[in-house]
XYZ file of C-alpha atoms in Angstrom:
625
model
C 70.811 39.995 -194.062
C 68.758 43.083 -193.323
C 67.091 41.442 -189.910
C 70.558 40.596 -188.802
C 72.099 44.095 -189.383
C 68.794 45.285 -187.729
C 69.651 43.086 -184.816
C 73.175 44.308 -184.563
C 72.162 48.092 -184.805
C 69.499 47.392 -181.902
C 72.188 45.694 -179.765
C 74.780 48.513 -180.367
C 72.252 51.074 -179.372
C 71.527 49.083 -176.384
C 75.207 49.108 -175.453
C 75.750 52.642 -175.915
C 72.609 53.670 -173.770
C 73.513 51.339 -171.073
C 77.238 52.279 -170.971
C 76.010 55.828 -170.653
C 73.629 54.857 -167.942
C 76.262 52.969 -166.100
C 79.214 55.494 -166.556
C 77.136 58.560 -165.447
C 76.277 56.471 -162.099
C 80.025 55.631 -161.614
C 81.597 58.810 -162.357
C 81.870 60.605 -159.057
C 82.885 57.368 -157.348
C 85.380 56.659 -159.923
C 86.901 60.192 -159.828
C 87.319 60.249 -155.964
C 88.776 56.848 -156.188
C 91.267 57.997 -158.701
C 92.216 61.110 -156.741
C 92.864 58.891 -153.543
C 95.239 56.856 -155.773
C 97.076 60.173 -157.089
C 97.272 61.378 -153.529
C 98.658 57.971 -152.120
C 101.122 58.301 -155.045
C 102.404 61.570 -153.711
C 100.439 64.234 -155.341
C 99.362 65.643 -151.922
C 99.449 69.646 -152.717
C 96.814 71.557 -154.167
C 98.048 72.861 -157.404
C 97.491 76.734 -156.849
C 99.167 76.616 -153.472
C 102.134 74.454 -154.872
C 102.689 76.960 -157.588
C 102.564 79.987 -155.290
C 105.150 78.395 -152.796
C 107.346 77.214 -155.748
C 107.325 80.726 -157.145
C 108.530 82.105 -153.900
C 111.155 79.542 -153.411
C 109.530 78.027 -150.440
C 109.375 74.241 -150.000
C 106.578 71.790 -150.616
C 107.606 68.640 -148.709
C 105.680 65.559 -149.089
C 106.213 63.311 -146.106
C 104.172 60.368 -147.306
C 102.944 58.266 -144.537
C 99.823 56.725 -146.031
C 101.641 53.907 -148.094
C 102.819 52.504 -144.547
C 99.399 52.350 -143.117
C 97.953 50.573 -146.357
C 100.838 48.188 -146.591
C 100.090 47.111 -143.229
C 96.533 45.996 -143.820
C 97.640 44.725 -147.292
C 100.311 42.450 -145.734
C 97.712 41.297 -143.239
C 95.410 40.423 -146.143
C 98.139 38.643 -147.880
C 99.207 36.299 -144.862
C 95.510 35.200 -144.140
C 94.348 33.332 -147.627
C 90.418 32.946 -148.200
C 89.629 29.471 -148.607
C 86.623 27.933 -150.496
C 84.996 24.946 -149.334
C 81.931 23.496 -150.943
C 79.058 21.767 -148.997
C 76.209 19.461 -150.095
C 72.716 20.973 -149.789
C 70.255 18.402 -151.295
C 69.784 14.403 -151.560
C 71.502 14.086 -154.786
C 74.851 15.706 -153.642
C 77.299 13.681 -151.295
C 79.934 14.971 -149.050
C 82.569 13.153 -150.917
C 81.721 14.816 -154.178
C 81.804 18.198 -152.335
C 85.243 17.263 -151.119
C 86.317 16.548 -154.955
C 84.945 19.860 -155.939
C 86.689 21.639 -153.095
C 89.980 20.125 -154.173
C 89.274 20.933 -157.659
C 88.676 24.688 -156.844
C 91.914 24.554 -154.983
C 93.596 23.260 -158.151
C 91.981 25.888 -160.543
C 93.149 28.622 -158.065
C 96.594 27.362 -158.185
C 96.892 26.669 -161.930
C 95.366 30.202 -162.542
C 97.509 32.054 -159.733
C 93.916 33.257 -158.304
C 96.149 34.721 -155.316
C 97.343 37.248 -157.532
C 93.898 38.107 -158.654
C 92.571 38.096 -154.914
C 95.527 40.432 -153.911
C 95.373 42.834 -156.737
C 91.700 43.485 -155.950
C 92.166 43.549 -152.244
C 94.826 46.012 -152.542
C 92.896 48.060 -154.696
C 89.961 48.345 -152.255
C 92.177 49.194 -149.455
C 93.782 52.059 -151.360
C 90.780 53.458 -153.192
C 87.661 51.533 -152.179
C 87.376 49.088 -154.896
C 88.949 46.312 -156.662
C 87.930 43.550 -159.149
C 88.759 40.106 -160.691
C 87.140 37.904 -163.296
C 86.564 34.239 -163.936
C 86.981 32.685 -167.397
C 87.484 29.296 -169.240
C 90.102 28.193 -171.706
C 90.698 25.008 -173.536
C 92.977 22.652 -171.681
C 95.294 21.956 -174.622
C 95.568 23.182 -178.340
C 94.269 19.673 -179.418
C 91.460 19.133 -177.073
C 87.996 20.133 -176.621
C 88.058 19.840 -172.781
C 88.019 23.281 -170.914
C 89.115 24.264 -167.612
C 88.112 27.337 -165.419
C 90.604 30.119 -164.583
C 90.844 33.289 -162.593
C 92.169 36.619 -163.979
C 92.961 39.568 -162.263
C 91.796 43.296 -163.410
C 94.623 45.668 -162.713
C 92.584 48.739 -163.136
C 89.172 48.603 -161.547
C 87.924 51.674 -163.358
C 87.658 49.651 -166.574
C 84.418 47.894 -164.677
C 80.959 49.475 -165.132
C 77.889 47.785 -163.412
C 74.110 48.372 -163.952
C 73.434 51.288 -161.405
C 69.875 49.448 -160.604
C 71.954 46.293 -158.839
C 71.313 46.427 -155.106
C 73.217 43.187 -154.063
C 76.598 43.749 -152.617
C 77.988 41.279 -155.027
C 76.109 42.682 -158.005
C 74.537 39.310 -158.667
C 71.229 40.988 -159.442
C 72.853 43.267 -161.963
C 71.123 43.191 -165.522
C 74.419 44.061 -167.337
C 78.227 44.953 -166.938
C 80.946 46.232 -169.009
C 84.430 45.553 -169.032
C 86.501 47.845 -171.144
C 90.010 47.164 -172.708
C 92.713 48.999 -174.533
C 94.120 47.075 -177.676
C 96.953 48.497 -179.623
C 96.086 49.195 -182.860
C 98.479 46.508 -184.674
C 96.665 43.955 -182.387
C 93.313 45.305 -183.351
C 93.754 45.216 -186.988
C 94.983 41.687 -186.837
C 91.958 40.560 -184.600
C 89.496 42.544 -186.625
C 90.940 43.282 -189.942
C 87.386 44.465 -191.367
C 86.581 46.848 -188.264
C 86.704 50.511 -188.301
C 89.430 52.044 -186.221
C 87.378 54.060 -184.074
C 87.451 53.615 -180.415
C 84.760 52.918 -177.877
C 84.225 56.140 -175.838
C 83.973 56.841 -172.310
C 85.547 55.741 -169.318
C 87.565 56.624 -166.409
C 91.072 55.138 -167.268
C 92.803 58.082 -167.636
C 96.417 56.687 -168.100
C 95.946 57.241 -171.753
C 93.778 59.180 -173.965
C 90.673 57.231 -175.494
C 91.553 56.108 -179.146
C 95.118 57.623 -179.441
C 97.339 57.116 -182.470
C 98.543 53.896 -180.633
C 95.722 52.074 -179.224
C 91.862 51.342 -179.609
C 89.288 50.937 -176.828
C 86.618 48.237 -176.993
C 84.104 47.067 -174.512
C 83.076 43.872 -173.280
C 79.179 43.566 -172.597
C 77.727 40.793 -170.432
C 73.990 40.898 -170.652
C 71.324 38.853 -168.395
C 68.442 37.579 -170.245
C 65.385 35.932 -168.627
C 63.932 32.675 -170.459
C 60.923 30.973 -169.430
C 60.817 26.935 -169.239
C 58.509 24.168 -167.696
C 59.704 22.138 -164.945
C 58.211 18.623 -164.418
C 58.298 16.271 -161.450
C 57.819 12.894 -162.835
C 57.440 9.533 -160.956
C 58.127 5.977 -162.133
C 54.889 3.911 -161.783
C 57.166 0.698 -161.231
C 59.413 1.532 -158.411
C 57.981 4.898 -157.087
C 61.270 6.979 -157.998
C 60.714 10.619 -158.785
C 62.836 12.982 -160.786
C 62.701 16.758 -161.638
C 63.431 17.316 -165.135
C 62.911 20.101 -167.780
C 61.213 17.514 -170.060
C 58.129 15.433 -169.731
C 58.232 11.384 -169.395
C 60.392 9.637 -171.894
C 58.600 6.374 -171.629
C 55.328 4.901 -170.559
C 56.683 3.795 -166.985
C 56.820 7.556 -165.921
C 54.015 9.891 -165.272
C 53.776 13.463 -164.375
C 53.005 14.552 -160.770
C 53.510 18.226 -160.988
C 54.498 20.693 -163.671
C 55.091 24.658 -163.430
C 56.629 27.488 -165.388
C 59.899 29.146 -164.053
C 61.877 31.897 -165.211
C 65.950 31.019 -165.479
C 68.546 33.429 -166.370
C 71.299 33.138 -169.101
C 74.225 35.457 -169.645
C 75.090 36.442 -173.266
C 78.407 38.159 -173.962
C 79.484 40.779 -176.867
C 82.420 42.660 -177.664
C 81.963 46.148 -179.342
C 83.721 49.068 -180.378
C 82.008 52.690 -180.595
C 80.381 51.737 -184.100
C 80.054 47.999 -184.413
C 79.660 44.632 -182.824
C 83.145 42.907 -182.899
C 82.180 39.478 -181.581
C 79.298 37.947 -180.241
C 76.477 37.007 -179.364
C 77.899 34.430 -177.444
C 76.274 32.131 -174.550
C 78.231 32.369 -171.015
C 77.743 28.765 -169.557
C 76.989 30.304 -166.179
C 74.076 32.181 -164.695
C 76.264 34.689 -163.081
C 78.032 37.589 -164.677
C 81.912 36.454 -163.981
C 82.966 39.828 -162.686
C 83.908 39.859 -159.045
C 83.872 43.209 -157.178
C 85.941 43.645 -153.822
C 84.710 46.950 -151.946
C 86.204 48.894 -149.209
C 83.826 50.815 -147.165
C 80.296 51.500 -148.389
C 78.250 54.350 -147.435
C 74.516 55.071 -148.683
C 73.594 58.680 -148.793
C 70.100 58.978 -149.929
C 70.081 56.007 -152.198
C 73.547 56.945 -153.552
C 76.484 54.537 -152.655
C 79.934 55.913 -151.943
C 82.652 53.808 -151.866
C 86.150 54.687 -150.329
C 89.241 53.309 -148.943
C 91.755 53.846 -146.229
C 93.320 57.021 -147.801
C 89.978 58.947 -148.147
C 89.675 60.255 -144.830
C 93.193 60.447 -143.944
C 94.084 63.033 -146.874
C 93.548 66.113 -144.635
C 95.728 65.161 -141.730
C 98.526 63.998 -144.289
C 98.222 67.617 -145.932
C 98.387 69.309 -142.643
C 101.217 67.077 -141.838
C 103.196 68.042 -145.146
C 102.433 71.850 -144.541
C 103.532 71.958 -140.910
C 106.836 69.980 -141.916
C 107.465 72.448 -144.700
C 106.862 75.256 -142.648
C 109.251 74.042 -139.873
C 111.743 73.211 -142.507
C 111.440 76.584 -144.010
C 112.252 78.231 -140.770
C 114.971 76.119 -139.725
C 116.719 74.916 -142.724
C 116.272 77.468 -145.311
C 116.417 80.532 -143.152
C 119.435 82.607 -143.367
C 122.183 81.867 -140.617
C 121.768 84.146 -137.567
C 123.231 87.518 -138.314
C 126.332 89.255 -136.520
C 125.810 92.181 -134.436
C 128.810 94.482 -135.491
C 129.187 98.335 -136.094
C 130.391 99.786 -139.138
C 133.958 100.567 -138.055
C 134.683 96.980 -136.905
C 134.154 95.526 -140.568
C 134.964 98.447 -142.622
C 138.247 97.398 -143.915
C 136.959 93.681 -144.232
C 133.432 94.341 -145.863
C 133.799 91.690 -148.515
C 134.480 88.692 -145.980
C 131.631 89.698 -143.616
C 129.335 89.829 -146.585
C 129.811 86.083 -147.108
C 129.947 85.133 -143.557
C 126.355 83.811 -143.659
C 127.219 81.565 -146.705
C 130.807 80.391 -145.862
C 132.528 79.088 -142.787
C 135.492 80.964 -142.636
C 138.179 79.678 -140.432
C 138.368 83.226 -138.808
C 136.595 86.679 -139.207
C 139.027 89.702 -138.836
C 137.619 92.957 -137.362
C 138.911 96.219 -136.123
C 138.293 97.590 -132.448
C 135.661 100.186 -132.617
C 137.265 103.650 -131.138
C 133.986 104.365 -129.658
C 133.647 101.040 -128.058
C 136.827 99.147 -127.858
C 135.716 96.406 -125.613
C 132.963 95.526 -127.986
C 133.438 92.499 -130.240
C 131.178 90.905 -133.130
C 128.708 88.404 -131.927
C 125.863 86.378 -133.478
C 122.383 87.220 -132.787
C 119.967 84.534 -131.189
C 119.432 81.586 -133.666
C 115.836 81.246 -134.997
C 113.956 78.548 -133.543
C 110.966 76.578 -134.718
C 107.777 77.954 -133.504
C 106.129 75.702 -130.772
C 102.854 75.834 -132.561
C 104.200 74.339 -135.588
C 105.591 71.453 -133.462
C 102.409 70.900 -132.018
C 100.589 70.877 -135.355
C 103.023 68.059 -136.624
C 102.392 66.126 -133.653
C 98.683 66.505 -133.726
C 98.588 65.750 -137.670
C 100.665 62.744 -137.057
C 98.053 61.438 -134.624
C 95.258 62.212 -136.584
C 96.635 60.049 -139.618
C 96.666 57.369 -137.115
C 93.183 58.064 -135.831
C 91.447 58.500 -139.341
C 93.309 55.065 -140.532
C 92.253 53.336 -137.388
C 95.900 51.950 -137.088
C 97.581 53.060 -134.052
C 101.336 52.801 -133.536
C 101.205 49.629 -131.933
C 99.468 48.241 -134.975
C 102.679 49.215 -136.892
C 105.041 47.526 -134.566
C 106.157 51.325 -133.205
C 106.489 51.898 -129.544
C 103.736 53.839 -128.167
C 102.244 54.888 -124.520
C 101.226 51.238 -123.793
C 103.557 49.818 -121.235
C 102.224 46.169 -120.926
C 102.201 43.346 -123.324
C 98.560 43.114 -122.766
C 98.063 46.832 -123.421
C 100.146 46.375 -126.739
C 98.015 43.447 -127.741
C 94.770 45.247 -126.839
C 95.790 48.078 -128.909
C 96.744 45.985 -131.960
C 93.204 44.204 -131.617
C 91.714 47.608 -131.899
C 93.408 48.239 -135.294
C 92.629 44.939 -136.450
C 88.792 45.594 -135.756
C 89.037 49.001 -137.279
C 90.311 47.480 -140.488
C 88.358 44.314 -140.678
C 86.033 45.516 -142.993
C 88.888 44.772 -145.816
C 89.402 41.222 -144.681
C 85.576 40.592 -144.563
C 84.781 42.143 -147.913
C 87.471 40.205 -149.658
C 85.766 36.821 -147.882
C 82.532 37.944 -149.162
C 83.718 38.443 -152.820
C 85.553 35.113 -152.674
C 82.459 33.332 -151.545
C 80.332 34.785 -154.681
C 83.374 33.789 -156.723
C 83.062 30.423 -155.117
C 79.337 30.567 -156.097
C 80.217 31.175 -159.812
C 82.663 28.126 -159.634
C 80.133 25.882 -158.167
C 77.789 27.055 -160.870
C 80.291 26.522 -163.800
C 81.822 23.224 -162.644
C 78.985 21.062 -163.812
C 78.699 22.751 -167.060
C 82.425 22.890 -167.774
C 83.531 19.446 -166.371
C 80.492 17.622 -167.631
C 81.988 14.543 -169.511
C 83.952 11.577 -167.890
C 87.569 12.662 -167.171
C 90.232 12.771 -164.810
C 91.126 15.897 -163.075
C 93.640 16.642 -160.597
C 92.656 18.073 -157.191
C 94.876 19.365 -154.382
C 94.188 18.375 -150.719
C 94.287 20.917 -147.792
C 97.921 20.107 -147.352
C 98.790 20.862 -150.967
C 99.271 17.176 -151.949
C 98.068 16.165 -155.291
C 95.347 13.373 -156.324
C 94.169 12.439 -159.683
C 90.413 11.448 -159.587
C 87.899 9.932 -161.931
C 84.739 12.134 -162.283
C 81.542 11.639 -163.988
C 82.046 7.856 -164.496
C 81.785 4.913 -162.323
C 85.009 3.277 -160.912
C 86.039 0.957 -158.137
C 87.812 2.010 -155.353
C 91.256 0.196 -154.903
C 91.083 0.023 -151.178
C 87.446 -0.898 -150.339
C 86.556 -2.632 -153.706
C 83.416 -0.529 -153.586
C 81.806 0.885 -156.972
C 81.756 4.748 -156.503
C 81.046 7.651 -158.736
C 81.843 11.385 -158.157
C 79.080 12.985 -160.597
C 79.931 16.648 -160.819
C 76.668 17.205 -162.729
C 74.287 15.991 -160.156
C 73.252 17.753 -156.838
C 73.245 21.102 -155.451
C 76.082 22.779 -153.384
C 76.896 25.694 -151.422
C 79.949 27.413 -150.466
C 81.319 28.711 -147.399
C 84.743 30.636 -147.094
C 87.287 30.932 -144.193
C 89.937 33.421 -143.925
C 92.887 32.476 -142.128
C 96.563 31.678 -142.409
C 97.982 28.998 -145.062
C 98.391 25.552 -144.175
C 102.322 25.939 -144.032
C 101.766 28.665 -141.517
C 99.176 26.450 -139.532
C 101.601 23.561 -139.460
C 104.448 25.739 -138.004
C 102.108 27.133 -135.341
C 101.058 23.788 -134.486
C 104.628 22.492 -134.128
C 105.404 25.590 -131.763
C 101.976 24.830 -129.502
C 102.882 21.137 -129.646
C 106.378 21.955 -128.152
C 105.068 24.006 -125.395
C 102.415 21.467 -124.612
C 104.963 18.557 -124.566
C 107.218 20.625 -121.961
C 104.093 21.231 -119.908
C 103.112 17.916 -120.118
C 106.187 15.499 -120.595
C 104.226 12.366 -120.342
C 102.187 13.148 -123.594
C 105.557 13.342 -125.700
C 105.492 9.816 -126.753
C 101.757 9.868 -127.477
C 101.870 12.710 -129.903
C 105.546 12.450 -131.057
C 104.254 11.145 -134.515
C 101.725 14.343 -134.956
C 104.677 16.572 -133.716
C 106.850 15.280 -136.643
C 103.981 15.670 -139.102
C 103.806 19.381 -138.441
C 107.712 20.036 -138.978
C 108.883 21.375 -142.219
C 111.926 19.233 -142.332
C 113.309 16.965 -145.038
C 112.291 13.409 -144.214
C 109.650 14.699 -141.746
C 107.236 12.360 -143.139
C 109.587 9.183 -142.803
C 110.260 10.279 -139.226
C 106.380 10.432 -138.724
C 106.092 6.905 -139.993
C 108.781 5.196 -137.628
C 107.450 7.120 -134.685
C 103.719 5.681 -135.372
C 105.248 2.110 -134.794
C 106.228 3.191 -131.212
C 102.582 4.140 -130.508
C 100.454 1.484 -128.359
C 98.427 -0.751 -130.833
C 94.972 1.010 -130.007
C 96.472 4.400 -130.993
C 98.075 2.827 -133.977
C 94.618 1.497 -135.146
C 92.882 4.695 -134.270
C 95.268 6.999 -136.191
C 94.813 4.635 -139.239
C 91.203 4.101 -139.332
C 89.833 6.939 -137.274
C 87.501 4.464 -135.598
C 87.121 2.453 -132.413
C 89.941 0.299 -131.549
C 89.559 -3.348 -133.047
C 89.031 -6.290 -130.474
C 92.221 -8.043 -129.193
C 93.646 -10.594 -131.593
C 92.910 -14.307 -131.379
C 95.723 -16.382 -129.374
C 97.838 -18.559 -131.362
C 96.382 -22.088 -131.606
C 99.637 -23.891 -130.332
C 99.511 -21.553 -127.317
C 95.789 -22.403 -126.756
C 96.412 -26.157 -126.379
C 99.498 -25.496 -124.145
C 97.311 -23.337 -122.060
C 94.404 -25.855 -121.802
C 96.850 -28.659 -121.046
C 98.548 -26.596 -118.093
C 94.937 -25.811 -116.890
C 94.038 -29.728 -116.812
C 97.150 -30.474 -115.102
C 96.374 -27.961 -112.402
C 92.914 -29.206 -112.169
C 93.981 -32.898 -111.628
C 96.383 -31.894 -109.017
C 93.691 -30.124 -107.194
C 91.348 -33.376 -107.328
C 94.161 -35.493 -106.094
C 94.705 -33.362 -103.161
C 91.069 -33.047 -102.533
C 90.883 -36.934 -102.591
C 93.688 -37.473 -100.305
C 91.935 -34.935 -97.771
C 88.939 -36.895 -97.823
C 90.550 -40.253 -97.063
C 92.278 -38.739 -94.306
C 89.020 -37.411 -92.688
C 87.539 -40.962 -92.809
C 90.340 -42.864 -91.168
C 89.844 -43.466 -87.246
C 91.480 -40.820 -85.189
C 91.505 -38.408 -87.982
C 88.887 -35.812 -89.189
C 86.594 -34.105 -87.003
C 87.147 -36.377 -83.927
C 90.783 -35.698 -84.017
C 90.236 -31.843 -84.431
C 87.625 -32.243 -81.356
C 90.340 -34.060 -79.346
C 92.909 -31.664 -80.053
């Protein structure tokens, strides 16, 4: 018991020391990111300047233009979904199993709403420079031991703290990672009835205080450990088959060819409060820490990494815009109405009315003629106008917001100085290039998530079971894995063994399958209009890409109108089959007709020969003629 307590004290000290290390390293980045979010939310005036202006009754307008810029990029990201594809990389893996794994990953994404996790992380990277999501496991059913892999979003990226020594972009080389969490006290007491109600200290999640009267903060701790093991290359002495195993030969028919010592890594998980270990240690089945980061712009300054989003560089132009607009509003809207130029004798008898002339709209203003100047009448002074310098500042600040975000007016769908369609497209393309970092970084993050999944699948889906996969067209299919079965179509015995072989991951970012179908249908329509004779040959493909009720039935019927060679090519994907054999009765009839024709030819030839042999016929007759 004493040894166990000592181990817990040691790991608790390690947790505290490492958390302080990662907290201190992240402090400046997280504070800047929080300020970016506050600025994006409308807190755009410095506190002291705002207080001074408000005390004088001067306006502090916030014309917040930045959300429109951020939402433009976020909307484009949502329209272009990252798609994970698995590829085989060694002799024990095969393309069909890779397709099964790809379909299984699609199903995992759909079942756990992975697109929400992707979108939340990407939105955060655009707004403040960093976002995160995580991957976990859960039991398939309450009465089952089978597990499934799931995605989970992390709404607040400032609850994630990484090993500051990690150099890899995806943090795959990190030694540890923390994820802090706020738990209501009632739930905390129910989950850990014997635990102390003292929160885990530290963190930049400032929406509430740490350890207030209603909640307790705890921290998840993922720790990477290296373990040494032996690897054996063994060979079967009977047939020459070779295998790589972590154990030596299991019978006399196998011999060791090579062996070496290797280092492998495993992940251990804990959950802790400030003063005790609440859960763990537990072994995580994968070799990667299942936390995935999505970053915005990354800048390294003397080995110090700075992360930022779209808002960071646009803050000063936005402040200048607010200040200039407030000054213009102050001059035009809040300044008194232009005063009247009058003499005391003109308004002396109507002083009360004239004292309110700048506040109220009277139907008429009475006055007396001034004996000293009877022709003079009261008149207004020249109205106050906005300074041209302020107007220039407003226009300059507005353009600088476009420049610092990289999105010009054409990228936001606004009319600008581009006159032709090509110029508009070119300007939009400039905006796409300027903001491509956010799309590309999401793709990198999803690729790392794909690696985590490919590492987890053989360990979670390690028994014979039937799994659901999703095809690229969103159609579903139930597939037997890790157990031999006979293919109903070919009669060949197959096995999709998810535990064998090595696989890699590629990610493509583009429109969803539905959008691609719609675009294909539009392009096919334009192609058919340009080449009408191609219409009958691709009519079934055109129907296949239509989003109509009954489009699949239309596609099937149109296929019957295709030439036989195209029908066979469409079904099997290979070369056209040889022509079908003729009907036996037709063959007999054809041979009979051929024999009759040949007989007639022989009769004619015989008659011609006899004619030539008769006197007066043949060659002599020809000569005489």
